[in-house]
CSV table of C-alpha atoms and ligand atoms in Angstrom, one decimal:
chain,number,residue,atom,x,y,z
T,1,MET,CA,20.4,-40.4,-6.4
T,2,GLY,CA,23.3,-38.8,-8.2
T,3,ARG,CA,26.9,-39.1,-9.1
T,4,LEU,CA,29.5,-37.1,-7.2
T,5,VAL,CA,33.2,-36.5,-7.4
T,6,MET,CA,34.7,-35.5,-4.0
T,7,LYS,CA,38.2,-34.1,-3.9
T,8,PHE,CA,40.3,-33.8,-0.8
T,9,GLY,CA,43.4,-31.6,-0.6
T,10,GLY,CA,46.7,-32.2,1.3
T,11,THR,CA,45.6,-30.8,4.7
T,12,SER,CA,42.5,-32.9,4.6
T,13,VAL,CA,44.5,-36.2,4.3
T,14,ALA,CA,47.5,-35.0,6.3
T,15,ASN,CA,47.4,-38.1,8.6
T,16,ILE,CA,45.4,-41.2,9.3
T,17,ASP,CA,43.0,-39.4,11.6
T,18,ARG,CA,42.1,-36.9,8.9
T,19,ILE,CA,41.8,-39.7,6.4
T,20,ARG,CA,39.3,-41.3,8.7
T,21,ASN,CA,37.4,-38.0,8.7
T,22,VAL,CA,37.5,-38.0,4.9
T,23,ALA,CA,36.1,-41.5,4.9
T,24,ARG,CA,33.2,-40.4,7.0
T,25,HIS,CA,32.4,-37.6,4.5
T,26,VAL,CA,32.5,-40.3,1.8
T,27,LYS,CA,30.3,-42.6,3.8
T,28,ARG,CA,27.7,-39.9,4.2
T,29,GLU,CA,27.3,-39.5,0.5
T,30,VAL,CA,27.4,-43.3,-0.2
T,31,ASP,CA,24.6,-43.8,2.4
T,32,ALA,CA,22.6,-41.1,0.7
T,33,GLY,CA,22.7,-43.3,-2.4
T,34,HIS,CA,25.2,-41.5,-4.6
T,35,ASP,CA,27.8,-43.0,-6.9
T,36,VAL,CA,31.1,-41.6,-5.5
T,37,ALA,CA,34.5,-41.1,-7.0
T,38,VAL,CA,37.1,-39.6,-4.6
T,39,VAL,CA,40.2,-37.8,-5.8
T,40,VAL,CA,43.0,-37.3,-3.2
T,41,SER,CA,46.1,-35.2,-3.0
T,42,ALA,CA,49.3,-36.3,-1.2
T,43,MET,CA,49.5,-35.7,2.5
T,44,ALA,CA,50.3,-32.0,3.3
T,45,GLY,CA,54.0,-31.2,2.7
T,46,LYS,CA,54.7,-34.6,1.0
T,47,THR,CA,55.0,-33.3,-2.5
T,48,ASN,CA,57.3,-30.5,-1.4
T,49,GLU,CA,59.5,-33.2,0.3
T,50,LEU,CA,59.5,-35.3,-2.8
T,51,VAL,CA,60.4,-32.3,-5.0
T,52,ASP,CA,63.3,-31.4,-2.7
T,53,TRP,CA,64.6,-35.0,-2.8
T,54,CYS,CA,64.7,-34.8,-6.6
T,55,ARG,CA,66.6,-31.5,-6.5
T,56,ASP,CA,68.9,-33.0,-3.9
T,57,ALA,CA,69.6,-36.0,-6.0
T,58,SER,CA,70.5,-33.8,-9.0
T,59,PRO,CA,69.7,-30.2,-9.7
T,60,MET,CA,69.4,-31.2,-13.4
T,61,HIS,CA,67.2,-34.2,-13.0
T,62,ASP,CA,65.3,-36.0,-15.7
T,63,ALA,CA,61.7,-34.7,-15.7
T,64,ARG,CA,60.3,-38.2,-16.4
T,65,GLU,CA,61.9,-39.5,-13.2
T,66,TYR,CA,60.8,-36.4,-11.3
T,67,ASP,CA,57.2,-37.4,-12.2
T,68,ALA,CA,57.8,-41.0,-11.2
T,69,VAL,CA,58.9,-39.7,-7.8
T,70,VAL,CA,56.4,-36.9,-7.1
T,71,ALA,CA,53.4,-39.0,-8.2
T,72,SER,CA,54.0,-41.3,-5.3
T,73,GLY,CA,52.5,-39.1,-2.7
T,74,GLU,CA,49.0,-39.6,-4.2
T,75,GLN,CA,49.6,-43.3,-4.6
T,76,VAL,CA,49.9,-43.6,-0.8
T,77,THR,CA,46.8,-41.5,0.2
T,78,SER,CA,44.6,-43.2,-2.4
T,79,GLY,CA,45.5,-46.6,-1.0
T,80,LEU,CA,45.2,-45.5,2.6
T,81,LEU,CA,41.7,-44.1,2.0
T,82,ALA,CA,40.6,-47.3,0.3
T,83,ILE,CA,41.8,-49.3,3.3
T,84,VAL,CA,39.9,-47.1,5.8
T,85,LEU,CA,36.7,-47.2,3.7
T,86,GLN,CA,36.9,-50.9,3.4
T,87,GLY,CA,37.3,-51.0,7.2
T,88,MET,CA,34.0,-49.1,7.5
T,89,GLY,CA,32.3,-51.7,5.4
T,90,ILE,CA,32.3,-49.7,2.2
T,91,GLN,CA,33.3,-51.3,-1.1
T,92,ALA,CA,36.2,-49.3,-2.4
T,93,ARG,CA,39.4,-49.6,-4.5
T,94,SER,CA,42.2,-47.3,-5.3
T,95,TRP,CA,43.1,-46.2,-8.9
T,96,GLN,CA,46.4,-44.8,-10.1
T,97,GLY,CA,46.3,-42.5,-13.1
T,98,TRP,CA,47.8,-45.1,-15.4
T,99,GLN,CA,45.2,-47.8,-14.3
T,100,ILE,CA,42.2,-45.8,-15.4
T,101,PRO,CA,43.9,-44.6,-17.6
T,102,ILE,CA,44.1,-40.8,-17.4
T,103,LYS,CA,45.9,-40.0,-20.7
T,104,THR,CA,48.0,-36.9,-20.7
T,105,SER,CA,50.5,-35.0,-22.9
T,106,ASP,CA,54.2,-35.8,-22.4
T,107,ALA,CA,54.9,-32.4,-20.9
T,108,HIS,CA,56.4,-33.8,-17.7
T,109,ALA,CA,55.7,-31.9,-14.5
T,110,SER,CA,53.0,-29.8,-16.3
T,111,ALA,CA,51.2,-32.4,-18.4
T,112,ARG,CA,47.7,-31.7,-19.8
T,113,ILE,CA,44.9,-34.2,-19.6
T,114,LEU,CA,43.9,-35.5,-23.1
T,115,GLU,CA,41.4,-38.2,-22.3
T,116,ILE,CA,40.0,-40.2,-19.5
T,117,ASP,CA,38.3,-43.6,-19.9
T,118,GLY,CA,35.8,-43.7,-17.0
T,119,SER,CA,33.9,-46.8,-18.3
T,120,GLU,CA,35.3,-49.3,-15.8
T,121,ILE,CA,34.6,-47.0,-12.9
T,122,VAL,CA,31.0,-46.4,-14.0
T,123,HIS,CA,30.6,-50.2,-14.5
T,124,ARG,CA,31.7,-50.8,-11.0
T,125,PHE,CA,29.3,-48.1,-9.7
T,126,LYS,CA,26.5,-50.1,-11.2
T,127,ASP,CA,27.7,-53.6,-10.6
T,128,ARG,CA,29.0,-53.4,-7.0
T,129,LYS,CA,28.4,-49.9,-5.7
T,130,GLU,CA,32.2,-49.6,-5.5
T,131,VAL,CA,33.7,-46.2,-4.5
T,132,ALA,CA,36.6,-45.3,-6.8
T,133,VAL,CA,39.5,-43.7,-4.8
T,134,ILE,CA,41.6,-42.0,-7.4
T,135,ALA,CA,45.2,-40.6,-7.1
T,136,GLY,CA,45.0,-37.0,-8.2
T,137,PHE,CA,47.8,-35.0,-9.9
T,138,GLN,CA,49.0,-37.9,-12.1
T,139,GLY,CA,48.4,-39.6,-15.4
T,140,ILE,CA,50.2,-41.5,-18.1
T,141,ASN,CA,51.5,-40.5,-21.6
T,142,PRO,CA,50.1,-43.2,-24.0
T,143,GLN,CA,53.0,-42.9,-26.4
T,144,THR,CA,55.8,-43.3,-23.9
T,145,ASN,CA,54.0,-45.2,-21.2
T,146,ARG,CA,55.5,-43.0,-18.6
T,147,ILE,CA,53.9,-41.5,-15.5
T,148,THR,CA,53.2,-37.8,-15.8
T,149,THR,CA,52.1,-35.1,-13.3
T,150,LEU,CA,49.9,-32.1,-13.9
T,151,GLY,CA,51.8,-29.3,-12.2
T,152,ARG,CA,51.5,-28.2,-8.6
T,153,GLY,CA,48.0,-28.1,-7.3
T,154,GLY,CA,47.0,-30.4,-10.2
T,155,SER,CA,44.7,-32.7,-8.2
T,156,ASP,CA,42.0,-30.0,-8.5
T,157,THR,CA,42.3,-30.4,-12.3
T,158,SER,CA,42.2,-34.2,-12.0
T,159,ALA,CA,39.0,-34.0,-10.0
T,160,VAL,CA,37.2,-31.7,-12.5
T,161,ALA,CA,38.4,-33.7,-15.5
T,162,ILE,CA,37.2,-37.0,-13.8
T,163,ALA,CA,33.9,-35.4,-13.0
T,164,ALA,CA,33.4,-34.5,-16.6
T,165,ALA,CA,34.5,-38.0,-17.8
T,166,LEU,CA,32.1,-39.7,-15.4
T,167,ARG,CA,29.3,-37.2,-16.2
T,168,ALA,CA,29.0,-36.4,-12.5
T,169,ASP,CA,26.3,-34.0,-11.3
T,170,ARG,CA,28.9,-32.0,-9.4
T,171,CYS,CA,32.5,-31.9,-8.3
T,172,ASP,CA,33.0,-31.1,-4.6
T,173,ILE,CA,36.4,-29.7,-3.7
T,174,TYR,CA,36.9,-30.2,0.1
T,175,THR,CA,39.6,-28.0,1.3
T,176,ASP,CA,40.9,-26.1,4.4
T,177,VAL,CA,38.7,-23.1,3.7
T,178,ASP,CA,34.9,-23.1,3.5
T,179,GLY,CA,34.6,-21.4,0.1
T,180,VAL,CA,35.7,-18.7,-2.2
T,181,TYR,CA,35.9,-15.2,-0.6
T,182,THR,CA,35.7,-11.7,-2.1
T,183,THR,CA,39.3,-11.4,-1.1
T,184,ASP,CA,41.8,-13.1,1.2
T,185,PRO,CA,40.1,-13.0,4.7
T,186,ARG,CA,43.5,-12.9,6.4
T,187,VAL,CA,44.1,-9.5,4.8
T,188,VAL,CA,40.5,-8.2,4.9
T,189,PRO,CA,38.6,-9.6,7.9
T,190,LYS,CA,35.4,-8.2,6.4
T,191,ALA,CA,35.8,-10.4,3.3
T,192,ARG,CA,32.6,-12.2,2.4
T,193,ARG,CA,32.2,-15.8,1.3
T,194,LEU,CA,30.5,-15.9,-2.1
T,195,ASP,CA,27.5,-18.3,-2.4
T,196,LYS,CA,28.1,-18.5,-6.2
T,197,ILE,CA,30.7,-17.3,-8.6
T,198,ALA,CA,30.7,-17.5,-12.4
T,199,PHE,CA,33.5,-19.6,-14.1
T,200,GLU,CA,34.9,-16.6,-15.8
T,201,ASP,CA,35.2,-14.5,-12.6
T,202,MET,CA,36.7,-17.5,-10.8
T,203,LEU,CA,39.2,-18.0,-13.6
T,204,GLU,CA,40.4,-14.4,-13.3
T,205,LEU,CA,40.5,-14.6,-9.5
T,206,ALA,CA,42.6,-17.8,-9.6
T,207,SER,CA,44.9,-16.5,-12.4
T,208,LEU,CA,45.5,-13.2,-10.6
T,209,GLY,CA,46.5,-14.6,-7.2
T,210,ALA,CA,43.7,-16.3,-5.3
T,211,LYS,CA,45.1,-19.7,-4.3
T,212,VAL,CA,41.9,-21.7,-3.8
T,213,LEU,CA,42.0,-23.7,-7.0
T,214,GLN,CA,44.4,-24.6,-9.8
T,215,VAL,CA,43.6,-22.3,-12.7
T,216,ARG,CA,43.4,-25.2,-15.2
T,217,SER,CA,40.7,-26.8,-13.1
T,218,VAL,CA,38.5,-23.8,-13.5
T,219,GLU,CA,39.1,-23.7,-17.2
T,220,LEU,CA,38.0,-27.3,-17.4
T,221,GLY,CA,34.9,-26.7,-15.3
T,222,MET,CA,34.0,-23.9,-17.7
T,223,VAL,CA,34.6,-26.0,-20.9
T,224,HIS,CA,32.5,-28.9,-19.6
T,225,ASN,CA,30.0,-26.7,-17.7
T,226,MET,CA,30.8,-28.9,-14.6
T,227,PRO,CA,29.6,-27.2,-11.4
T,228,VAL,CA,32.4,-27.1,-8.8
T,229,PHE,CA,31.5,-26.7,-5.2
T,230,VAL,CA,34.3,-25.5,-2.9
T,231,ARG,CA,33.6,-26.5,0.8
T,232,SER,CA,35.4,-27.2,4.0
T,233,SER,CA,36.6,-30.7,4.9
T,234,PHE,CA,36.8,-29.8,8.6
T,235,ASP,CA,33.0,-29.6,9.2
T,236,LYS,CA,31.9,-32.6,11.1
T,237,PRO,CA,30.8,-35.2,8.5
T,238,GLU,CA,27.8,-36.3,10.5
T,239,ASP,CA,26.5,-32.8,11.0
T,240,ILE,CA,26.0,-32.3,7.3
T,241,ASP,CA,22.7,-33.1,5.7
T,242,PRO,CA,23.5,-34.7,2.4
T,243,HIS,CA,20.3,-33.3,0.9
T,244,GLY,CA,20.7,-29.8,2.3
T,245,THR,CA,22.9,-26.9,1.1
T,246,PRO,CA,26.2,-26.8,3.2
T,247,PRO,CA,28.3,-23.7,3.5
T,248,GLY,CA,30.6,-23.3,0.5
T,249,THR,CA,30.9,-21.6,-2.9
T,250,LEU,CA,29.4,-23.0,-6.1
T,251,ILE,CA,31.4,-22.1,-9.2
T,252,CYS,CA,28.9,-22.3,-12.1
T,253,SER,CA,27.8,-20.7,-15.3
T,254,GLU,CA,26.8,-17.0,-15.3
T,255,GLU,CA,23.2,-17.8,-16.1
T,256,GLU,CA,22.7,-19.5,-12.8
T,257,ILE,CA,23.7,-16.4,-10.8
T,258,MET,CA,20.8,-14.2,-10.1
T,259,GLU,CA,22.1,-11.3,-8.0
T,260,SER,CA,25.4,-10.1,-9.5
T,261,HIS,CA,27.6,-7.2,-8.4
T,262,VAL,CA,29.7,-5.2,-10.7
T,263,VAL,CA,32.8,-6.3,-8.8
T,264,THR,CA,33.0,-9.9,-7.6
T,265,GLY,CA,36.3,-9.9,-5.9
T,266,ILE,CA,39.8,-8.6,-5.4
T,267,ALA,CA,43.0,-10.6,-5.9
T,268,PHE,CA,46.6,-9.7,-5.3
T,269,THR,CA,50.0,-11.2,-5.8
T,270,LYS,CA,53.5,-10.3,-4.9
T,271,ASP,CA,55.0,-12.7,-7.4
T,272,GLU,CA,55.8,-10.1,-10.0
T,273,ALA,CA,58.8,-7.9,-10.6
T,274,GLN,CA,59.0,-4.7,-12.6
T,275,ILE,CA,61.6,-3.8,-15.2
T,276,SER,CA,61.8,-0.3,-16.7
T,277,LEU,CA,64.0,0.7,-19.6
T,278,ARG,CA,64.8,4.4,-19.7
T,279,GLN,CA,65.4,6.5,-22.8
T,280,ILE,CA,64.9,3.8,-25.3
T,281,GLU,CA,64.8,5.1,-28.9
T,282,ASP,CA,61.2,5.8,-30.1
T,283,LYS,CA,61.3,4.0,-33.4
T,284,PRO,CA,59.6,1.0,-35.0
T,285,GLY,CA,60.9,-2.4,-33.9
T,286,VAL,CA,61.9,-1.6,-30.4
T,287,ALA,CA,59.1,-3.5,-28.7
T,288,ALA,CA,60.0,-6.5,-30.9
T,289,ALA,CA,63.7,-6.2,-29.9
T,290,ILE,CA,62.7,-6.3,-26.2
T,291,PHE,CA,59.9,-8.8,-26.1
T,292,GLY,CA,61.2,-11.1,-28.8
T,293,PRO,CA,64.2,-12.3,-26.7
T,294,LEU,CA,62.0,-12.6,-23.6
T,295,ALA,CA,59.5,-14.8,-25.4
T,296,ASP,CA,62.4,-16.9,-26.8
T,297,ALA,CA,63.6,-17.3,-23.2
T,298,ASN,CA,60.1,-18.5,-22.3
T,299,ILE,CA,59.5,-15.6,-20.0
T,300,ASN,CA,55.9,-14.5,-19.6
T,301,VAL,CA,55.5,-10.7,-19.7
T,302,ASP,CA,52.4,-9.5,-18.0
T,303,MET,CA,51.9,-5.7,-17.8
T,304,ILE,CA,53.4,-3.3,-20.3
T,305,VAL,CA,53.4,0.5,-20.2
T,306,GLN,CA,55.1,2.7,-22.8
T,307,ASN,CA,55.3,6.4,-22.4
T,308,VAL,CA,54.7,8.7,-25.3
T,309,SER,CA,58.1,10.4,-25.9
T,310,GLU,CA,58.2,14.1,-25.3
T,311,ASP,CA,60.9,14.9,-27.8
T,312,GLY,CA,60.0,12.3,-30.4
T,313,LYS,CA,63.3,10.6,-29.8
T,314,THR,CA,63.4,8.6,-26.6
T,315,THR,CA,60.8,7.1,-24.3
T,316,ASP,CA,60.5,4.9,-21.2
T,317,LEU,CA,59.1,1.4,-21.2
T,318,THR,CA,58.0,-0.6,-18.2
T,319,PHE,CA,56.9,-4.2,-18.0
T,320,THR,CA,56.5,-7.0,-15.4
T,321,VAL,CA,57.6,-10.6,-15.3
T,322,PRO,CA,57.1,-13.4,-12.8
T,323,ALA,CA,59.4,-12.8,-9.8
T,324,ALA,CA,60.9,-16.3,-10.4
T,325,ASP,CA,62.1,-15.2,-13.9
T,326,TYR,CA,63.4,-11.8,-12.7
T,327,ASN,CA,67.1,-12.5,-12.9
T,328,ARG,CA,66.8,-14.3,-16.2
T,329,ALA,CA,64.8,-11.4,-17.7
T,330,ARG,CA,67.4,-8.9,-16.6
T,331,GLU,CA,70.1,-11.0,-18.2
T,332,THR,CA,68.1,-11.5,-21.4
T,333,ILE,CA,67.5,-7.7,-21.7
T,334,ALA,CA,71.1,-6.9,-20.9
T,335,ALA,CA,72.3,-9.3,-23.6
T,336,ALA,CA,70.0,-7.5,-26.2
T,337,LYS,CA,71.1,-4.0,-25.0
T,338,ALA,CA,72.9,-3.1,-28.3
T,339,LYS,CA,69.8,-4.0,-30.3
T,340,ILE,CA,67.3,-2.3,-28.1
T,341,GLY,CA,69.4,0.7,-27.3
T,342,TYR,CA,68.4,2.0,-23.9
T,343,ALA,CA,70.2,4.3,-21.5
T,344,ARG,CA,69.4,2.7,-18.2
T,345,LEU,CA,67.6,-0.4,-16.7
T,346,ASP,CA,65.7,0.2,-13.5
T,347,SER,CA,64.0,-2.6,-11.7
T,348,ALA,CA,62.0,-3.4,-8.6
T,349,THR,CA,60.9,-6.6,-6.9
T,350,ASP,CA,59.1,-5.1,-3.9
T,351,VAL,CA,56.0,-4.6,-6.0
T,352,SER,CA,52.6,-6.2,-5.9
T,353,LYS,CA,49.7,-6.4,-8.4
T,354,VAL,CA,46.2,-5.8,-7.1
T,355,SER,CA,43.4,-6.8,-9.4
T,356,VAL,CA,39.7,-6.0,-9.3
T,357,ILE,CA,37.5,-8.6,-11.0
T,358,GLY,CA,33.9,-8.7,-12.1
T,359,SER,CA,32.0,-9.7,-15.2
T,360,GLY,CA,29.6,-6.9,-14.3
T,361,MET,CA,32.3,-4.5,-15.6
T,362,ARG,CA,31.3,-5.4,-19.1
T,363,SER,CA,28.2,-3.3,-18.8
T,364,HIS,CA,29.4,-0.6,-16.4
T,365,ALA,CA,31.6,2.4,-17.2
T,366,GLY,CA,34.0,4.2,-14.8
T,367,VAL,CA,34.6,1.2,-12.5
T,368,ALA,CA,38.4,1.5,-12.7
T,369,ALA,CA,38.4,5.4,-12.6
T,370,LYS,CA,36.8,5.1,-9.1
T,371,ALA,CA,39.7,2.9,-7.9
T,372,PHE,CA,42.4,5.2,-9.2
T,373,LYS,CA,40.8,8.1,-7.3
T,374,ALA,CA,40.5,6.1,-4.1
T,375,LEU,CA,44.1,4.9,-4.3
T,376,SER,CA,45.4,8.4,-4.9
T,377,GLU,CA,43.5,9.7,-1.9
T,378,ARG,CA,45.4,7.1,0.1
T,379,ASN,CA,48.6,8.3,-1.5
T,380,ILE,CA,49.2,5.0,-3.2
T,381,ASN,CA,51.3,5.5,-6.3
T,382,ILE,CA,50.3,3.4,-9.4
T,383,ARG,CA,53.3,2.1,-11.3
T,384,ALA,CA,51.5,0.4,-14.1
T,385,ILE,CA,47.9,-0.5,-15.1
T,386,THR,CA,46.3,-3.2,-17.3
T,387,THR,CA,42.7,-3.7,-18.1
T,388,SER,CA,40.5,-6.2,-19.9
T,389,GLU,CA,36.8,-6.6,-20.2
T,390,ILE,CA,36.2,-8.0,-16.8
T,391,LYS,CA,39.2,-7.0,-14.7
T,392,PHE,CA,41.8,-4.3,-14.2
T,393,SER,CA,45.1,-4.6,-12.3
T,394,VAL,CA,47.4,-2.0,-10.8
T,395,LEU,CA,51.0,-2.4,-9.9
T,396,ILE,CA,51.9,-0.7,-6.6
T,397,ASP,CA,54.6,-0.8,-3.9
T,398,ALA,CA,54.3,-4.0,-2.0
T,399,ALA,CA,54.2,-2.2,1.3
T,400,TYR,CA,50.8,-0.8,0.3
T,401,THR,CA,49.2,-4.1,-0.7
T,402,GLU,CA,47.0,-4.5,2.3
T,403,LEU,CA,45.9,-0.9,2.4
T,404,ALA,CA,45.0,-1.0,-1.3
T,405,VAL,CA,43.1,-4.2,-1.1
T,406,ARG,CA,41.1,-3.0,1.9
T,407,THR,CA,40.4,0.3,0.3
T,408,LEU,CA,39.1,-1.3,-2.9
T,409,HIS,CA,37.1,-3.9,-1.0
T,410,THR,CA,35.2,-1.2,0.8
T,411,LEU,CA,34.9,1.0,-2.3
T,412,TYR,CA,33.1,-1.6,-4.3
T,413,GLY,CA,30.7,-2.5,-1.5
T,414,LEU,CA,32.2,-6.0,-0.8
T,415,ASP,CA,32.6,-5.6,3.0
T,416,GLN,CA,30.5,-7.9,5.1
T,417,ALA,CA,27.8,-6.0,7.0
U,501,LIG,N1,50.2,-33.0,-4.3
U,501,LIG,C1,50.3,-32.1,-5.4
U,501,LIG,C2,50.9,-30.8,-5.0
U,501,LIG,O1,51.1,-30.6,-3.8
U,501,LIG,C3,49.0,-32.0,-6.1
U,501,LIG,C4,47.9,-31.3,-5.3
U,501,LIG,O2,47.9,-31.3,-4.1
U,501,LIG,O3,47.0,-30.8,-5.9
U,501,LIG,O4,51.0,-29.9,-5.8
U,502,MG,MG1,45.4,-27.4,-3.7
């Protein structure tokens, strides 16, 4: 007997029929003798609708009221699942974030979990074998007593945090895909599902574009060493042996992974834009004059490339920003033009960042060099490069994204046999 957190995303609870399906998954684990806490998202599309309503009501809405509105989607699904479970003869009750409580910071719409008191839920596991059905995505700020939400996709983070608080054996994330793949299978049909992936690699994959899990949930899993299992909610609940190993991907510590490749996976994103400043003066203080104002405007700069100047006087500098901040970044730079002193600003939004990830890179040389050669043979021009210990990224024309991802997937031996 063990203790499990089961998390179901929006498509898995999209209507009452699917909620019934979720309840059968829960029943299977309860029947196997486990203590179960379930974390649910809002029905698919619901949060978007609620967000749109807030924008409609006022483009400059109060973030505290935004949270009061958007947290309601999870309130509905947690109640509905508890009702269905009760109808199947299973003891269950719903919990809102504030009832547990899940204490968070007061950063509305992107709050951080500070503390979770799981004692009452554990007490009820022991006392009455009661399933806890918990609304994901939401919490409460203890100082202000206001409802908070954790940022889009935040119910993954709720689930992992609750698993840690309840000292669960595992956190199962049921979703509309059956695991984590070496890359997006819609782009590369030969993508392979990974049986296991280390927290660190998963963190990079998620940060660099893979949309399976909220980044913060992976961070929390790593901090608490909580194994997270990504699996499909569409498998027939009764076909699954609760004691067997169902298809899925286990995100766990590196030590538990026997066979490891140099490259684990390839991520990509089209959510970045490139800005190049031409003929800036090559003198101390220029980088500060550029990136200071961007930081003050809360714009995250990702890749930076500065050329060595040929004549010792002027040089070019290229950087990328999130596409959503592109216009603001251009305005911010233009406003600082006199201080920076550049001749021309070029920019591009039709770019994509392709990233190769693998903790095996730590102990292997030449991994990136291989990629640069393969891309050049495909005539793909690299606009910028960044590297770190366990990943490297290239910025290329968006039109070549799929070709680049496929090329690299084959190059690093990730294709399915
Ligand atoms: N319902 C929220 C969202 O759509 C939280 C989640 O699903 O994880 O972002
Ligand atoms: Mg999600």
